[in-house]
Amino acid sequence: MTAAAPAPPSSPHVMNTYGRLPIALSHGQGCRVWDVNGREYLDALGGIAVNTLGHNHPKLVAALQDQVTKLIHTSNYYHIPLQEELASLLVERSGMSNVFFCSTGLEANECALKLARKFGHDKGIERPEIVVYEKAFHGRSIATLSATANPKVQAGFGPLVEGFIRVPINSVEQLKAATADNPNVVAVFFEAIQGEGGINEMHMDYLRDVRALCDERDWLLMIDEVQCGMGRTGKWFAHQWAGIKPDVMPLAKGLGSGVPVGAVVVGPKAATIFSPGNHGSTFGGNPLAMRAGVTTIRTMEEENLLANAAAVGEHLKAALKKGLASELASGAVKEIRGHGLMLGIDLSKPCGVLTQRAVDAGLLISVTADTVVRLVPSLILTTAEADQIAAILCPLISALSKE
């Protein structure tokens, strides 16, 4: 295919914080988008796991149009019935008890960190410490950046916040060793599947073991489901495959299908840590965002999108393994991993050039952790579209592996 026509230059007034590809998108339908020059792309990135219902979903569009004519924002000085409705939907699907609403995943994770510290202080611990993980990514505020494990995004922003103990994933023995004889530990905080870190899954037995350890030592189990939650793996939340419940669960991304919505869902152990004045969010829980969240969940159920994510995700993984069989055999592709529609293709060398090459071929993807192609499309993806993703992407990876 011919290369995409360049987009108009960015405004000189927009701060230079993103390494953008040279296209500008104008509209979308389902899992497809078009740029300002009329060129079509298959969207395998889904706004980075955000556009749960795809683009221009009729139920979401109608609900948002209706809500805009009523109320967009009031404030949390007043009761917001849609907050109660969305909170009830999340509590029912998580088996947890209470919800705080904010606007982003970063805010949700920041809230989780505050909950853990307050939990510790309420127990008389003056300097609470939280266990976090290698390759983790929780956000770019100073606190969430400190919990993150990427030196590239931390560089230039020191001193980082203290109070974190870092351990490798999937080793209970190393977790126990790192926290031995430390009375200041108050929580364990991790992603059920690491997103920015390279689509790294926590093992089911490990999740169960950490739940048991937190119960034994009176720690909070805090699971970041910002990217891997909201049906992406085929269950509402990725940790549910292990049959456990966390005490604190930050959500965002797919919760509003593109409208900024963040939430922190908590169980009984964390439900009463905050009292009025301890935390808040100006935009959090506004009527427009809540309508988006309610419509997203109800539409997911009406259209059976959890089952679709599981089935189409397995189909896509199989298609990728077939299309990259020789690269897997040679070691040029180390692994294809992930769950449902959260997949990573781990190459043996850096592959950032694939984002532009995929755009040139009519496909939107991302590369994370330098060597991992990340696929997090909308949950409405069809098997035919999954086959098209593999048909475009596998030759690009094969060609790169030979360079």
XYZ file of C-alpha atoms in Angstrom:
403
model
C 0.000 0.000 0.000
C 1.047 3.582 -0.472
C 2.096 5.635 2.503
C -0.512 7.708 4.290
C -0.794 11.303 3.175
C 0.706 13.607 5.802
C -1.645 15.375 8.163
C -1.692 19.142 8.537
C 1.142 20.293 10.813
C 0.368 20.450 14.518
C -0.363 23.825 16.039
C 2.799 25.496 17.364
C 0.751 26.310 20.458
C 0.195 22.660 21.479
C 2.826 21.566 23.993
C 5.272 19.059 22.547
C 4.522 16.039 24.763
C 3.658 13.330 22.223
C 5.603 11.696 19.419
C 2.687 11.756 17.002
C 2.330 9.842 13.767
C 1.718 12.071 10.717
C -2.023 11.496 10.391
C -5.076 13.255 11.805
C -8.278 11.265 12.225
C -11.642 12.792 11.395
C -14.313 10.156 12.063
C -14.932 6.493 12.732
C -17.461 3.708 12.472
C -17.203 0.503 14.457
C -13.559 -0.626 14.397
C -12.625 1.614 11.469
C -11.493 5.235 11.330
C -10.773 7.699 8.541
C -8.208 10.479 8.402
C -8.718 14.034 7.180
C -7.592 12.927 3.723
C -10.276 10.238 3.543
C -7.966 7.255 4.052
C -9.383 4.288 5.998
C -7.679 2.393 8.837
C -8.571 -0.692 10.858
C -8.279 0.358 14.491
C -6.521 -2.306 16.577
C -5.612 0.177 19.302
C -9.085 1.317 20.360
C -7.851 4.636 21.726
C -5.427 2.580 23.892
C -8.086 0.221 25.284
C -10.620 3.037 25.679
C -13.204 2.728 22.897
C -15.026 -0.309 24.291
C -18.023 0.075 21.970
C -16.007 1.174 18.955
C -16.656 4.428 17.134
C -20.077 6.024 16.618
C -22.010 3.312 18.456
C -25.686 4.251 18.061
C -26.664 3.482 21.664
C -23.819 5.536 23.132
C -24.307 8.426 20.712
C -28.036 8.611 21.488
C -27.468 8.458 25.239
C -24.830 11.201 25.197
C -26.907 13.428 22.932
C -29.845 13.031 25.291
C -27.730 13.715 28.373
C -26.198 16.876 26.899
C -29.706 18.355 26.661
C -30.252 17.716 30.387
C -27.110 18.112 32.498
C -23.428 17.832 31.638
C -21.987 18.897 34.979
C -23.272 20.072 38.343
C -20.845 19.300 41.186
C -20.496 16.855 44.023
C -22.161 19.304 46.388
C -25.365 17.601 45.257
C -26.610 14.043 44.830
C -26.175 12.713 41.287
C -28.583 9.821 40.607
C -26.516 8.534 37.680
C -23.577 8.090 40.085
C -25.710 5.787 42.192
C -26.764 3.854 39.097
C -23.226 3.363 37.779
C -21.893 2.562 41.263
C -24.555 -0.131 41.652
C -23.646 -1.655 38.284
C -19.954 -1.781 39.236
C -20.610 -3.180 42.713
C -22.859 -5.913 41.305
C -20.288 -6.977 38.704
C -17.278 -6.812 41.013
C -18.798 -8.232 44.184
C -17.323 -5.266 46.048
C -19.160 -2.584 48.024
C -18.505 1.101 47.245
C -17.228 3.382 44.482
C -15.461 6.752 44.225
C -15.641 8.471 40.826
C -12.941 10.546 39.159
C -12.010 11.215 35.524
C -8.833 9.290 34.644
C -6.816 6.199 35.457
C -4.069 8.332 36.948
C -6.574 9.883 39.356
C -7.943 6.472 40.242
C -4.468 5.138 41.004
C -3.580 8.261 42.983
C -6.732 7.691 45.027
C -5.676 4.085 45.666
C -2.292 5.242 46.963
C -3.984 7.732 49.281
C -6.305 5.022 50.565
C -3.321 2.802 51.360
C -1.482 5.547 53.215
C -4.564 6.541 55.221
C -5.156 2.865 56.016
C -1.650 2.730 57.437
C -1.920 5.963 59.398
C -5.220 4.807 60.901
C -3.305 1.774 62.230
C -0.605 3.997 63.729
C 1.997 3.512 60.966
C 3.763 6.853 60.478
C 5.583 5.965 57.225
C 3.417 3.496 55.306
C 5.031 1.493 52.494
C 3.360 -0.034 49.446
C 4.626 -2.996 47.426
C 4.782 -2.270 43.668
C 6.218 -4.210 40.738
C 8.931 -4.306 38.128
C 7.676 -3.109 34.706
C 4.595 -1.542 36.320
C 2.912 1.569 34.940
C 0.353 3.448 37.041
C 0.466 7.008 35.670
C 2.534 10.161 35.314
C 1.717 12.211 38.411
C 4.595 12.388 40.862
C 3.129 9.680 43.117
C 1.958 7.308 40.369
C 5.235 7.921 38.520
C 7.048 6.789 41.651
C 4.953 3.617 41.733
C 5.749 3.077 38.050
C 8.897 1.144 37.079
C 9.983 2.848 33.870
C 13.213 4.857 34.236
C 12.551 6.611 30.914
C 9.338 8.238 32.126
C 10.797 8.953 35.573
C 13.936 10.675 34.250
C 14.054 14.385 35.036
C 11.298 14.349 37.646
C 13.122 13.440 40.852
C 13.045 13.314 43.727
C 10.423 10.623 43.489
C 7.936 9.913 46.250
C 9.210 7.511 48.902
C 7.343 4.623 50.431
C 7.471 1.997 47.675
C 9.021 -1.482 47.752
C 9.561 -2.976 44.288
C 9.419 -6.698 43.528
C 9.310 -8.894 40.392
C 6.003 -10.325 39.214
C 4.804 -13.854 39.934
C 7.182 -14.691 42.810
C 5.532 -14.976 46.209
C 8.865 -15.920 47.774
C 10.484 -12.696 46.578
C 7.470 -10.729 47.791
C 7.814 -12.312 51.229
C 11.565 -11.716 51.295
C 11.200 -8.033 50.341
C 8.672 -7.408 53.111
C 10.104 -9.626 55.842
C 10.077 -8.060 59.309
C 8.774 -4.762 57.893
C 5.865 -3.458 59.986
C 5.321 -0.464 57.676
C 3.897 -2.420 54.712
C 0.234 -1.564 54.200
C -0.663 -2.688 50.659
C 0.308 -4.600 47.532
C -0.449 -2.754 44.284
C -0.245 -4.205 40.776
C -1.880 -4.540 37.358
C -3.543 -7.911 36.773
C -2.039 -7.663 33.278
C 0.678 -5.062 32.841
C -0.162 -2.891 29.851
C 2.597 -0.367 29.209
C 5.107 -2.826 30.665
C 4.575 -5.233 27.766
C 1.343 -7.232 28.308
C 2.722 -9.248 31.228
C 0.135 -11.391 33.020
C 0.015 -12.135 36.714
C -0.395 -15.905 37.121
C -3.667 -17.119 38.617
C -1.953 -18.985 41.455
C 0.095 -15.895 42.227
C -3.034 -13.749 42.479
C -4.556 -16.228 44.915
C -1.362 -16.428 46.943
C -1.080 -12.639 47.234
C -4.732 -12.404 48.277
C -4.031 -14.922 51.041
C -0.863 -13.092 52.123
C -2.709 -9.757 52.328
C -5.388 -11.378 54.478
C -2.752 -12.935 56.720
C -0.810 -9.690 57.219
C -3.699 -7.209 57.178
C -2.580 -5.482 53.963
C -4.787 -3.998 51.286
C -4.798 -5.879 47.980
C -5.024 -3.167 45.314
C -5.387 -4.295 41.679
C -5.044 -1.738 38.904
C -7.627 -2.741 36.264
C -7.425 0.545 34.337
C -6.291 -1.118 31.095
C -7.134 -4.793 31.570
C -10.579 -4.328 33.129
C -14.047 -3.635 31.732
C -14.461 -6.897 29.863
C -11.232 -6.786 27.909
C -10.155 -10.304 28.902
C -13.605 -11.885 28.701
C -14.544 -11.255 32.332
C -15.509 -7.914 33.769
C -12.157 -7.657 35.531
C -9.012 -9.627 34.762
C -8.435 -10.742 38.364
C -11.775 -12.557 38.314
C -10.163 -15.386 36.352
C -8.406 -16.256 39.632
C -11.625 -16.233 41.650
C -10.470 -13.501 44.041
C -11.609 -10.015 45.027
C -9.265 -7.086 45.724
C -9.840 -4.511 48.437
C -9.221 -1.599 46.047
C -9.676 -1.606 42.270
C -8.910 1.476 40.122
C -10.748 1.632 36.760
C -10.846 4.042 33.816
C -10.131 3.728 30.068
C -12.919 1.474 28.747
C -15.444 2.434 31.416
C -16.824 5.376 29.417
C -16.121 4.213 25.841
C -14.204 7.429 25.151
C -15.794 9.829 27.620
C -13.317 10.360 30.498
C -14.480 8.258 33.452
C -12.382 6.943 36.320
C -13.495 4.958 39.331
C -12.093 3.326 42.436
C -14.150 0.336 43.509
C -13.527 -0.840 47.064
C -14.506 -3.716 49.302
C -15.512 -3.555 52.972
C -11.906 -3.323 54.201
C -11.384 -0.006 52.372
C -14.921 1.362 52.229
C -14.691 3.544 55.346
C -11.065 4.724 55.135
C -12.056 8.081 53.620
C -14.453 10.524 55.216
C -15.756 13.848 53.817
C -12.833 16.139 53.048
C -10.243 13.378 52.581
C -10.556 13.181 48.809
C -12.490 14.661 45.907
C -12.685 15.413 42.193
C -14.289 18.424 40.504
C -15.256 16.593 37.324
C -15.491 13.113 38.838
C -18.955 11.577 38.626
C -20.502 14.303 36.490
C -23.804 13.347 34.792
C -22.372 13.091 31.261
C -19.558 10.772 32.322
C -21.919 8.656 34.413
C -24.355 8.307 31.516
C -21.458 7.106 29.364
C -20.476 4.512 31.969
C -24.012 3.240 32.485
C -24.598 2.992 28.729
C -21.281 1.228 28.200
C -22.026 -1.487 30.763
C -25.618 -2.021 29.665
C -24.611 -2.183 26.001
C -21.808 -4.614 26.763
C -24.357 -6.928 28.340
C -27.000 -6.467 25.651
C -24.459 -7.268 22.927
C -22.639 -10.040 24.843
C -19.298 -8.283 24.458
C -17.487 -10.173 27.228
C -17.993 -13.437 25.382
C -17.054 -11.694 22.143
C -13.806 -10.394 23.643
C -12.875 -13.887 24.812
C -13.780 -15.651 21.561
C -12.434 -13.096 19.089
C -9.334 -12.628 21.231
C -8.561 -16.339 21.040
C -9.227 -16.280 17.298
C -6.868 -13.344 16.843
C -4.139 -14.959 18.943
C -4.421 -18.161 16.895
C -4.275 -16.201 13.630
C -1.164 -14.369 14.807
C 0.532 -17.600 15.890
C -0.226 -19.138 12.504
C 0.935 -16.085 10.579
C 4.128 -15.801 12.633
C 4.874 -19.510 12.990
C 8.310 -19.291 11.359
C 9.250 -16.224 13.420
C 8.186 -18.002 16.602
C 10.220 -21.028 15.603
C 13.324 -18.936 14.863
C 13.023 -16.800 18.002
C 12.507 -13.572 16.051
C 9.153 -13.441 17.856
C 9.678 -14.574 21.435
C 6.061 -14.901 22.499
C 2.476 -13.959 21.713
C 0.762 -13.440 25.039
C -2.226 -11.859 26.692
C -5.858 -12.624 27.345
C -8.968 -11.813 25.324
C -8.547 -8.594 23.375
C -5.412 -7.528 25.231
C -2.560 -9.113 23.301
C 1.174 -8.511 22.995
C 3.602 -9.776 20.370
C 7.063 -9.763 21.913
C 9.868 -9.430 19.346
C 13.536 -10.164 19.892
C 14.512 -6.605 18.929
C 13.054 -3.075 19.154
C 10.084 -2.646 16.840
C 8.932 0.956 17.211
C 9.123 1.435 13.426
C 6.110 -0.857 13.088
C 3.679 1.834 14.234
C 4.363 3.916 11.110
C 4.604 0.877 8.842
C 1.246 -0.334 10.120
C -0.303 3.088 9.500
C 1.063 2.980 5.947
C -0.666 -0.397 5.570
C -3.980 0.876 6.992
C -3.718 -0.444 10.560
C -3.493 1.322 13.935
C -1.379 -0.383 16.627
C 1.094 0.640 19.300
C 4.485 -0.573 20.466
C 5.202 -0.651 24.172
C 8.238 -1.676 26.239
C 10.322 -1.169 23.052
C 9.798 -4.686 21.705
C 6.105 -5.489 22.180
C 3.364 -4.838 19.634
C 0.217 -4.116 21.651
C -3.268 -4.912 20.326
C -6.213 -3.608 22.380
C -9.056 -3.108 19.885
C -12.678 -2.346 20.691
C -14.647 -5.229 22.173
C -16.983 -5.247 19.164
C -14.171 -6.607 16.954
C -15.310 -9.402 14.600
C -13.405 -12.524 13.591
C -13.190 -11.141 10.051
C -11.562 -7.979 11.379
C -9.235 -10.082 13.554
C -8.171 -11.979 10.437
C -7.536 -8.671 8.669
C -5.359 -7.454 11.565
C -3.257 -10.613 11.308
C -3.104 -10.407 7.504
C -1.710 -6.863 7.657
C 0.503 -7.173 10.724
C 2.201 -10.555 10.319
C 4.002 -9.664 7.055
C 5.223 -6.400 8.605
C 6.688 -8.261 11.589
C 8.172 -10.928 9.309
C 9.848 -8.281 7.152
C 11.240 -6.463 10.193
C 12.655 -9.682 11.605
C 14.729 -10.126 8.451
C 16.263 -6.645 8.569
